[in-house]
Tab-separated table of C-alpha atoms and ligand atoms in Angstrom:
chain	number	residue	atom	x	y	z
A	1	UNK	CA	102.445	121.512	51.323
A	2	UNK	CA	102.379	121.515	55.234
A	3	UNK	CA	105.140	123.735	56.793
A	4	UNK	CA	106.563	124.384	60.308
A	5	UNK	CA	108.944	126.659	62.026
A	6	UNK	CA	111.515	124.985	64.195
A	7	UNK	CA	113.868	126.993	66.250
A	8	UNK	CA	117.575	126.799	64.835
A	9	UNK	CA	118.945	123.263	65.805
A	10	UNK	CA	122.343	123.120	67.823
A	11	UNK	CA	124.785	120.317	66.952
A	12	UNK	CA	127.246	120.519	69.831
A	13	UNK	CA	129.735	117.907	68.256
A	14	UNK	CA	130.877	118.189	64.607
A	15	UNK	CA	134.509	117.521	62.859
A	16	UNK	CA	135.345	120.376	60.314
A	17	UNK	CA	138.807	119.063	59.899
A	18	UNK	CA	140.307	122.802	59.292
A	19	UNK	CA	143.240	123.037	59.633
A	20	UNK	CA	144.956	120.274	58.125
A	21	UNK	CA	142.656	117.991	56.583
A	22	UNK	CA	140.366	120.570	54.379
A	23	UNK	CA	140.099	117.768	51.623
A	24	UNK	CA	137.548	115.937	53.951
A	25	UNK	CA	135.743	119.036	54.912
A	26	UNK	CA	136.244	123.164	56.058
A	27	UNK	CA	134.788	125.266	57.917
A	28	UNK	CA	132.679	126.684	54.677
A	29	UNK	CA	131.724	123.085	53.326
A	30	UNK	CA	131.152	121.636	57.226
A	31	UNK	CA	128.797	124.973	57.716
A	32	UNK	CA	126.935	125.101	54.060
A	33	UNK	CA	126.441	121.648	55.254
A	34	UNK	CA	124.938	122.771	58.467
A	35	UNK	CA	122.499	125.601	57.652
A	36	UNK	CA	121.016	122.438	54.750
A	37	UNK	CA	120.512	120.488	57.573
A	38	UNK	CA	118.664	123.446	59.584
A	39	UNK	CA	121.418	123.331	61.741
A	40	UNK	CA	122.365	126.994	62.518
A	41	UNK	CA	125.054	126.654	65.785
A	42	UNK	CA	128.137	124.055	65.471
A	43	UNK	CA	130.572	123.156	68.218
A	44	UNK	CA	133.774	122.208	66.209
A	45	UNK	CA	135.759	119.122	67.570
A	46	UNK	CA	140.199	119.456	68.370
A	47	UNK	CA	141.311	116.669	66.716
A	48	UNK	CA	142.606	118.503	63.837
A	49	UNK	CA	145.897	119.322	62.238
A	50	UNK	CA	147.959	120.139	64.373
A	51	UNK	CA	144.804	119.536	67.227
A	52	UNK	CA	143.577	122.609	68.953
A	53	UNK	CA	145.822	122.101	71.990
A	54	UNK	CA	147.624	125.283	72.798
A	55	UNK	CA	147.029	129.024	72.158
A	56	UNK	CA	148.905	128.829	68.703
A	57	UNK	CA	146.413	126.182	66.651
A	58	UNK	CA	143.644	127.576	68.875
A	59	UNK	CA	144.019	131.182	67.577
A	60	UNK	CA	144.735	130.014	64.013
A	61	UNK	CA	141.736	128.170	64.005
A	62	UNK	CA	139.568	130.980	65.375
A	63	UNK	CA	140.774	132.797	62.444
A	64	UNK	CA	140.134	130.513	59.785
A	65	UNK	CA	136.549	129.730	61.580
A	66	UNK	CA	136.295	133.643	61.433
A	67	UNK	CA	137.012	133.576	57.198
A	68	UNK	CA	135.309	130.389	56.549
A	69	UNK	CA	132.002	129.471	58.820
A	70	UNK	CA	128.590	130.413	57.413
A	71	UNK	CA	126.892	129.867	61.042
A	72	UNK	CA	127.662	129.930	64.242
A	73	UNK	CA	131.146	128.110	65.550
A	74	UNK	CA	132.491	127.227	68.401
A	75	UNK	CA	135.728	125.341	69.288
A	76	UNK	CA	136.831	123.043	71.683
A	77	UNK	CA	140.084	122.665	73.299
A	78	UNK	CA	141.691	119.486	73.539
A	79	UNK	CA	143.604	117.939	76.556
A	80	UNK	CA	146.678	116.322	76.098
A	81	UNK	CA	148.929	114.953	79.053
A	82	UNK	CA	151.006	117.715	79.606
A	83	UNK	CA	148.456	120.619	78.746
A	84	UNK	CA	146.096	120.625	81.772
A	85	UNK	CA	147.449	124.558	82.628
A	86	UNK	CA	147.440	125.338	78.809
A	87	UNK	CA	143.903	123.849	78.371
A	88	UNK	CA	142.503	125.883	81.124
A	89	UNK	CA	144.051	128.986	80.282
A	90	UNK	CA	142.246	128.625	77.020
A	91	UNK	CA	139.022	127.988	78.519
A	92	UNK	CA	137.110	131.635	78.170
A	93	UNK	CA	137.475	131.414	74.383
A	94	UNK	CA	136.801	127.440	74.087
A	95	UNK	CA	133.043	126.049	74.402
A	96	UNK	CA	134.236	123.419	76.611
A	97	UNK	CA	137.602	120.930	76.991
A	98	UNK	CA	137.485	117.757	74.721
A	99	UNK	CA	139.025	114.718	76.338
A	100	UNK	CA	139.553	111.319	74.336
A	101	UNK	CA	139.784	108.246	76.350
A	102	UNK	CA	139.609	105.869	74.050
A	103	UNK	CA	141.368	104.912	70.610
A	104	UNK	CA	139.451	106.955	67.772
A	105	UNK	CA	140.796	109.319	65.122
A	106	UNK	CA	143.490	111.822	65.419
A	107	UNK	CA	146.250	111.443	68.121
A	108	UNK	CA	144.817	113.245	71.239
A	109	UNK	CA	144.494	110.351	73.551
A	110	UNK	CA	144.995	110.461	77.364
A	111	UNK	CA	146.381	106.895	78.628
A	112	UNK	CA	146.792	107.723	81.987
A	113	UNK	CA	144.670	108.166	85.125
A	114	UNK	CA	147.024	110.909	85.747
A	115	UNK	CA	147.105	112.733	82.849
A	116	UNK	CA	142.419	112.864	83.312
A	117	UNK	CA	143.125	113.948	86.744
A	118	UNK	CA	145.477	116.955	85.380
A	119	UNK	CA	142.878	117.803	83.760
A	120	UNK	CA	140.208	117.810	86.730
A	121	UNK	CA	142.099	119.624	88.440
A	122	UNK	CA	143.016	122.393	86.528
A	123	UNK	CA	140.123	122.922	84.061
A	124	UNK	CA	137.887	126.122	85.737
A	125	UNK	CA	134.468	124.205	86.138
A	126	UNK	CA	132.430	126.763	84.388
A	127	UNK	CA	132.376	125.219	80.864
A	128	UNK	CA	131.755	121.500	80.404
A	129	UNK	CA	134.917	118.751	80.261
A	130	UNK	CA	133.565	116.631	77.097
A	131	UNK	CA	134.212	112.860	77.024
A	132	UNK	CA	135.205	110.450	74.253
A	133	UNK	CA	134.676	107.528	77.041
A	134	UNK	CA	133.217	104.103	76.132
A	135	UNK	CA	132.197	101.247	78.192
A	136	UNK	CA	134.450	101.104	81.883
A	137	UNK	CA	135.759	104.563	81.198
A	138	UNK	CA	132.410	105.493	81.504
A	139	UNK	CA	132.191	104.505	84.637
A	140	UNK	CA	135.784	106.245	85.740
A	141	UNK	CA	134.527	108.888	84.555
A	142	UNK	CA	131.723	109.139	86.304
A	143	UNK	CA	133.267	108.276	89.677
A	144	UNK	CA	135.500	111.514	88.830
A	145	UNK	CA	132.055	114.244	88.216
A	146	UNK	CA	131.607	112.875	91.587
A	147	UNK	CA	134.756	113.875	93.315
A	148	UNK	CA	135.562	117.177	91.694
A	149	UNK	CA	131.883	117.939	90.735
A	150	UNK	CA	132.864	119.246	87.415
A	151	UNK	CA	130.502	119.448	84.891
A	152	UNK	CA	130.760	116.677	82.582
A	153	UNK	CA	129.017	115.795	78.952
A	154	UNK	CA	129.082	112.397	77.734
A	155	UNK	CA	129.572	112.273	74.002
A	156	UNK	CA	127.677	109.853	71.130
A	157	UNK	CA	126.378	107.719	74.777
A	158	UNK	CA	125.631	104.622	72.355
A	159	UNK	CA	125.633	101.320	74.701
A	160	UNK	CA	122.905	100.088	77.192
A	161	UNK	CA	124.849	99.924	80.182
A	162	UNK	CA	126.524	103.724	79.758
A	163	UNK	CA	122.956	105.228	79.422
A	164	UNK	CA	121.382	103.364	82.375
A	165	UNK	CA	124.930	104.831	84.390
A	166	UNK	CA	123.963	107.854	83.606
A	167	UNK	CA	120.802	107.833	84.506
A	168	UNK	CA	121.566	106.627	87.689
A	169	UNK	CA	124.485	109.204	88.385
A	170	UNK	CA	121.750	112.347	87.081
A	171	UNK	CA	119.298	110.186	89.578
A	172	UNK	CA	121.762	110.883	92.481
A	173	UNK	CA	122.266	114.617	91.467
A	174	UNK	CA	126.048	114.743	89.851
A	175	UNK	CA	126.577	117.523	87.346
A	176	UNK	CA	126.341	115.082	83.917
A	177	UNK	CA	124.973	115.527	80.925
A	178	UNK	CA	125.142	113.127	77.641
A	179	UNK	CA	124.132	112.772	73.845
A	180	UNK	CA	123.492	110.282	71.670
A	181	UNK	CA	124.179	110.393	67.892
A	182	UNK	CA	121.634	109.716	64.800
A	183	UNK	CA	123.537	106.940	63.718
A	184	UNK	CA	123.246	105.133	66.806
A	185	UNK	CA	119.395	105.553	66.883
A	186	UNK	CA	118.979	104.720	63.461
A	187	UNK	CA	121.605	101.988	62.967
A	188	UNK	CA	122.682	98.783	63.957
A	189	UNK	CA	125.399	96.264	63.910
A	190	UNK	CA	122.881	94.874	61.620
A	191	UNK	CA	123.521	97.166	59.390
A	192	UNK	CA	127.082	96.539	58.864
A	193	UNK	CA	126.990	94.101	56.231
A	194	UNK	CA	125.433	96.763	53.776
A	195	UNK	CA	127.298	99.195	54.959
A	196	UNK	CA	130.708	97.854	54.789
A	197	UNK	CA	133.390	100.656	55.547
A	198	UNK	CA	130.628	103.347	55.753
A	199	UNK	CA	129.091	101.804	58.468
A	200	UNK	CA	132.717	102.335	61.032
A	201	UNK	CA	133.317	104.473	63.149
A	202	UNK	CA	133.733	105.437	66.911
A	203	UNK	CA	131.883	104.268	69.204
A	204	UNK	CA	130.953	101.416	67.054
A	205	UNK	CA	127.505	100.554	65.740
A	206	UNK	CA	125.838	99.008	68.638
A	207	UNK	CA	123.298	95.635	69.223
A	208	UNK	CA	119.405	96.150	68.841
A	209	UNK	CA	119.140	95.931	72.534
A	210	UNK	CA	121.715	98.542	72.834
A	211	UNK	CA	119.389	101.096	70.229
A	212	UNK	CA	116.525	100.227	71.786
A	213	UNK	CA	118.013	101.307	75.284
A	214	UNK	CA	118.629	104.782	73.876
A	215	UNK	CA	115.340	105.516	72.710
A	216	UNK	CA	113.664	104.065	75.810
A	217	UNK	CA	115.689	106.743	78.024
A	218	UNK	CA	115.587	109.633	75.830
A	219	UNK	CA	114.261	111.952	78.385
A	220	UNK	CA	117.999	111.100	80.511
A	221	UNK	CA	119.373	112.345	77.037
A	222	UNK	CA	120.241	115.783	76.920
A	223	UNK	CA	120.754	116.073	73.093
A	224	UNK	CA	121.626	114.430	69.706
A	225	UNK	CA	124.586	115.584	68.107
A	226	UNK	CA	125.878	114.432	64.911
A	227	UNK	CA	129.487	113.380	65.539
A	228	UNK	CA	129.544	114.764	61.848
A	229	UNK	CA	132.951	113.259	61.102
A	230	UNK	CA	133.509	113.197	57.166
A	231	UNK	CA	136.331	111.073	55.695
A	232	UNK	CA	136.499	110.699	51.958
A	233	UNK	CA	135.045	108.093	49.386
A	234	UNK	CA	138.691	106.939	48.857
A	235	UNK	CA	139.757	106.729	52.147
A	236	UNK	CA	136.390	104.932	53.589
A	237	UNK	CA	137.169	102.244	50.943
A	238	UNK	CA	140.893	102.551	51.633
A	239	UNK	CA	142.259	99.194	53.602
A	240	UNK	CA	142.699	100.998	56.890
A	241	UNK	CA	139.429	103.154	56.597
A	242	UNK	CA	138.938	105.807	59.035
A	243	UNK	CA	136.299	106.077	61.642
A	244	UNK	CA	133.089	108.596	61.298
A	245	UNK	CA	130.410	109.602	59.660
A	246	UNK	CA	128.621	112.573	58.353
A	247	UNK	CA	125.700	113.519	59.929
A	248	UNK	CA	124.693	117.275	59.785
A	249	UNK	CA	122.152	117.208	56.511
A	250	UNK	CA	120.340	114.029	57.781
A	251	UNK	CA	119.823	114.955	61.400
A	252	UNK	CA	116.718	116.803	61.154
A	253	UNK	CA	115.054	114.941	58.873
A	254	UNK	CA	115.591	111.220	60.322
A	255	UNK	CA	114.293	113.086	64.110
A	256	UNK	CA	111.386	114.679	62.140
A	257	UNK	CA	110.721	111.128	60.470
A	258	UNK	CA	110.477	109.352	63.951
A	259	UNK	CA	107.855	112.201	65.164
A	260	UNK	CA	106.138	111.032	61.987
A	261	UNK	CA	106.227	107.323	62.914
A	262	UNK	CA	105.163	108.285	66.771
A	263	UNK	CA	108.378	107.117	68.491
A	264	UNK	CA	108.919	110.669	69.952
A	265	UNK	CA	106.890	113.993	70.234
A	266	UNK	CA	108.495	117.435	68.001
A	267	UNK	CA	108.313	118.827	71.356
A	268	UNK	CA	111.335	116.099	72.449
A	269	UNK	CA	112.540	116.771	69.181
A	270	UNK	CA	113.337	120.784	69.594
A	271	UNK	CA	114.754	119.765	73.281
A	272	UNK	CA	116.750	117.729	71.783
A	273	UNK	CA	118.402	119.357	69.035
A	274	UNK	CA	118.150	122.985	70.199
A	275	UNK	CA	117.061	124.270	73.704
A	276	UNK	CA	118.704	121.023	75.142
A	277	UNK	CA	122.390	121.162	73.602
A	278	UNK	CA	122.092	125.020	74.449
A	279	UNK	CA	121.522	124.807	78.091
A	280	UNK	CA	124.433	122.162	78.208
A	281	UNK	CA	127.165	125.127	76.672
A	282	UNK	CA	125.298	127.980	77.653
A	283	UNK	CA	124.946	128.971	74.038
A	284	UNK	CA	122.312	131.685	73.501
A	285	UNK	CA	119.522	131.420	70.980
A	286	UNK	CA	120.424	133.835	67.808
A	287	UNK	CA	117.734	136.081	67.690
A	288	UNK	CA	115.405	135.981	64.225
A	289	UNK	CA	116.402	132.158	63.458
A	290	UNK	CA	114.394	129.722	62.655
A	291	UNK	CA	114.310	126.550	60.175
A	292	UNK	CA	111.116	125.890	58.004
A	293	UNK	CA	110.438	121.732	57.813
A	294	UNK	CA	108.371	120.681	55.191
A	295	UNK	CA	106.480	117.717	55.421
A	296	UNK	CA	105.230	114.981	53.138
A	297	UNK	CA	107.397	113.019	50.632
A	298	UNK	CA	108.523	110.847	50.821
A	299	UNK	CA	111.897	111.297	49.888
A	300	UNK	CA	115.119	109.117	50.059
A	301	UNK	CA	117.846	110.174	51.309
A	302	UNK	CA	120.671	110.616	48.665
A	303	UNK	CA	124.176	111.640	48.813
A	304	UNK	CA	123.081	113.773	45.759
A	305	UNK	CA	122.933	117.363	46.932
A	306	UNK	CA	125.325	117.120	49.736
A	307	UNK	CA	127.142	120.019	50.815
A	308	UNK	CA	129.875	118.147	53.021
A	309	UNK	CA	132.813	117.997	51.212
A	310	UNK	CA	132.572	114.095	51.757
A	311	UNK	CA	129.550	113.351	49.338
A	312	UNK	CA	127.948	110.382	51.081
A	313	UNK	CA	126.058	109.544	53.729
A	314	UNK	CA	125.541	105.941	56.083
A	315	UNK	CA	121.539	106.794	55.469
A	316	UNK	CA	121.839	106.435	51.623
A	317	UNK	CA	118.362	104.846	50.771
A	318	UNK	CA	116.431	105.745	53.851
A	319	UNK	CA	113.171	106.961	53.541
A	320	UNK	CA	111.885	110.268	55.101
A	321	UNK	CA	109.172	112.219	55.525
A	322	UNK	CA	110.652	115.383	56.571
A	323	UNK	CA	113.407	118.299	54.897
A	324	UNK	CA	114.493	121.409	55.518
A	325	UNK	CA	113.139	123.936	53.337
A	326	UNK	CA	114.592	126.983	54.583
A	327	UNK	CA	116.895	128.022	57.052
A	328	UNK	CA	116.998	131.852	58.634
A	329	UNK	CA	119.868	133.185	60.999
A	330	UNK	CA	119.557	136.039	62.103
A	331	UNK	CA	117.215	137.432	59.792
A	332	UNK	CA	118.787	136.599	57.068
A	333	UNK	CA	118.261	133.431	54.621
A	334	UNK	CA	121.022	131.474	54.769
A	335	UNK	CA	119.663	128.272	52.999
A	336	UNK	CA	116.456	127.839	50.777
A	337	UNK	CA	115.584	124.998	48.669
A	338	UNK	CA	118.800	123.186	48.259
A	339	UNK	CA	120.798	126.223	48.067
A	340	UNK	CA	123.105	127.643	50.650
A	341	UNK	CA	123.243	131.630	50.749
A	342	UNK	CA	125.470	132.055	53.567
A	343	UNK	CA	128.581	133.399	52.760
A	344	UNK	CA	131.737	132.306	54.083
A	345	UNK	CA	132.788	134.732	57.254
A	346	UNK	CA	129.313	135.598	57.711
A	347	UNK	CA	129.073	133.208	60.678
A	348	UNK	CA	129.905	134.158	64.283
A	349	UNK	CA	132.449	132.557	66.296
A	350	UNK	CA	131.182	131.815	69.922
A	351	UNK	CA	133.606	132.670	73.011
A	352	UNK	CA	136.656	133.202	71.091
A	353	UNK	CA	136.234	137.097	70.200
A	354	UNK	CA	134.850	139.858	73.058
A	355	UNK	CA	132.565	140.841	70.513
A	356	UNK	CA	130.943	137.422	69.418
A	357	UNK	CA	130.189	136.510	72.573
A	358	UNK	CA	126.881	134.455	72.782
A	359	UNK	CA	124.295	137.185	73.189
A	360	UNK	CA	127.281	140.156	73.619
A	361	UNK	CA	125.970	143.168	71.238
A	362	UNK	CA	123.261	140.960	69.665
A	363	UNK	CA	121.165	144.179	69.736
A	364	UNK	CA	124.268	145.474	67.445
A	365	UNK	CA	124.629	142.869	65.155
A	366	UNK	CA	120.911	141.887	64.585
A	367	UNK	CA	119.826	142.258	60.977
A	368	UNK	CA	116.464	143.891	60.333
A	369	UNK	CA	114.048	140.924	59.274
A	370	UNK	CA	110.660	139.877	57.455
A	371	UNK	CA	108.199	139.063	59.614
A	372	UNK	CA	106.598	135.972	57.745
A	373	UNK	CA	108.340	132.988	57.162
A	374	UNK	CA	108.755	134.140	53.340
A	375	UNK	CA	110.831	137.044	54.501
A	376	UNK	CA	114.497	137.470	55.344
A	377	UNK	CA	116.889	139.525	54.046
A	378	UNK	CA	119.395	137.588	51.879
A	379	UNK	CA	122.834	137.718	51.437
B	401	DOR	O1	134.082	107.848	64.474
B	401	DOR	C1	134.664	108.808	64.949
B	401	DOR	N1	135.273	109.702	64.142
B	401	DOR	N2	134.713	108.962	66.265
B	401	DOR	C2	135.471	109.916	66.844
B	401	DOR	O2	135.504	109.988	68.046
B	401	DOR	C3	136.307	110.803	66.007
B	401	DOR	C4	135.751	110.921	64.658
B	401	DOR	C5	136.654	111.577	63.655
B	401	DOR	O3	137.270	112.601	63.984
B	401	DOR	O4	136.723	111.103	62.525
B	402	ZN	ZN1	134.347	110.691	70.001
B	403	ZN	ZN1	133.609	113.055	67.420
């Protein structure tokens, strides 16, 4: 059996759904679900119930992300019309502002050119403004990173024409930076046939040409994130299905899989799932983490196993050559062959508390640690 260490992998957009929709996933299923995917760092999406839009549902959800996570959490804030001042207040205890410009799931939406530009104007500039933006808004939005030089980060970039924008506006020096999702390299409109229900969500599976795009400019791609969005069996096949799909236990191995076929190097890989979606949220590497990848199989991916609270996946069937074997935070084994050790509340949460800062008192809270990849102290 060949294994390797990877460092920790960083998936800087996830749904956990807590509060208000825990039946499609918490912050203990969404991060059992992480550490199995060798994912040891989450930044947690505001389009919950009620959305994290003022200091009330912000603080309750640090608290529940304080009982509940088994890795590392962050949240972000979301912007609504009227809560420009609100969002930015928020701002040292958020990982960045989330702003929706077009339809998806939840109700934070921002119609108006106005109610963005609240937004640019009051958010501090220090922490990235994340976009929901799709085709033209791309472009608006771009035009706007321009004129108030705010840091920007695209999310789930998934259409030729947005990715060669971007790669035009990083050309010309403005302050953007962008990910693309697994399901958009891996899928296809093609797929949606066998996929049915499964295969929806937001931004929609895109054209060959469109995929093929994406992986041609992966190095203007800053990271893949998962846009882990779980819905349930029922309400996928429900006649007004959601949008989303789960993505955190598949990640690794489908990125793995393509260094296997030669598409991409595991040096492009680790930029692209760790150092990379650090750099963009300043997030700090936990010290003593790693993930161990075994290769070889092959093995198909099966919703059998899952830890989302979800059970399925849109890469049922798929053949890889890659899985996580172990996962270690912080010197401690939080996942090992198929089983998750992590206890709920034993993850940090990022920004919101002095304490957990990224890298405040790591010295304080680092666990002692095996040296060899066998060792780790376990919970
Ligand atoms: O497909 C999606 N699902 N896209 C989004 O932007 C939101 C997400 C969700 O929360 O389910
Ligand atoms: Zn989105
Ligand atoms: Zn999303």
């Amino acid at each position: 059996m060949t294994t390797i260490r990877l460092p920790g992998a960083a998936d800087i957009h996830v749904h956990l759904r807590e509060p208000g929709e825990t039946h499609k996933e918490d912050f203990a299923s969404g991060t059992a679900a992480a550490l199995a995917g060798g994912v040891v760092t989450v930044l947690a999406m505001p389009n919950t119930r009620p959305p994290l839009t003022d200091p009330t549902a912000f603080r309750e959800a640090v608290q529940r992300a304080r009982a509940g996570a088994r890795c590392e959490v962050g949240l972000f804030v979301g912007g609504t019309p009227e809560n420009p001042e609100v969002a930015a207040a928020l701002a040292p205890q958020a990982a960045g502002l989330k702003l929706y410009l077009d339809a998806t799931y939840g109700p934070l939406r921002l119609e108006s050119l106005a109610a963005v530009l609240g937004h640019f104007k009051a958010w501090p500039g220090h922490r990235p403004i994340a976009v929901h933006a799709e085709g033209r808004a791309v472009a608006m939005v771009l035009g706007l990173a321009a004129l108030f030089r705010q840091p920007i980060h695209f999310c789930h970039v998934s259409r030729r024409e947005e990715i060669l924008l971007i790669r035009r506006a990083k050309e010309r020096g403005l302050p953007v930076t962008c990910e693309v999702t697994p399901h958009h390299l891996f899928l296809t409109e093609a797929d949606w046939p066998r996929l049915g229900p499964f295969g929806l969500m937001r931004p929609p599976l895109a054209t060959r040409a469109d995929q093929e795009a994406l992986w041609a400019n992966l190095p203007v791609i800053d990271a893949v994130a998962t846009d882990h969005a779980p819905h349930t069996i029922e309400e996928k096949q429900s006649p007004h299905p959601p949008p989303g799909v789960p993505g955190l236990e598949t990640m690794l191995p489908l990125m793995l899989t393509a260094v296997v076929e030669g598409r991409l190097s595991l040096e492009e890989v680790v930029r692209l799932v760790a150092t990379g979606p650090r750099r963009i949220f300043g997030l700090l590497e936990p010290p003593e983490t790693w993930v161990e990848i075994e290769w070889g199989g092959p093995w198909t991916i099966s919703r059998e196993g899952l830890f989302t609270k979800c059970g399925w996946t849109p890469f049922e069937g798929m053949v890889v050559r890659a899985r996580v074997r172990r996962t270690v935070l912080e010197g401690r084994v939080a996942f090992e062959d198929g089983e998750v050790r992590a206890l709920p509340g034993s993850g940090r949460v990022l920004f919101a508390d002095p304490l957990r800062q990224p890298g405040a008192s790591l010295q304080r809270q680092r666990c002692r640690c095996g040296n060899d990849s066998q060792g780790g102290e376990r919970w």
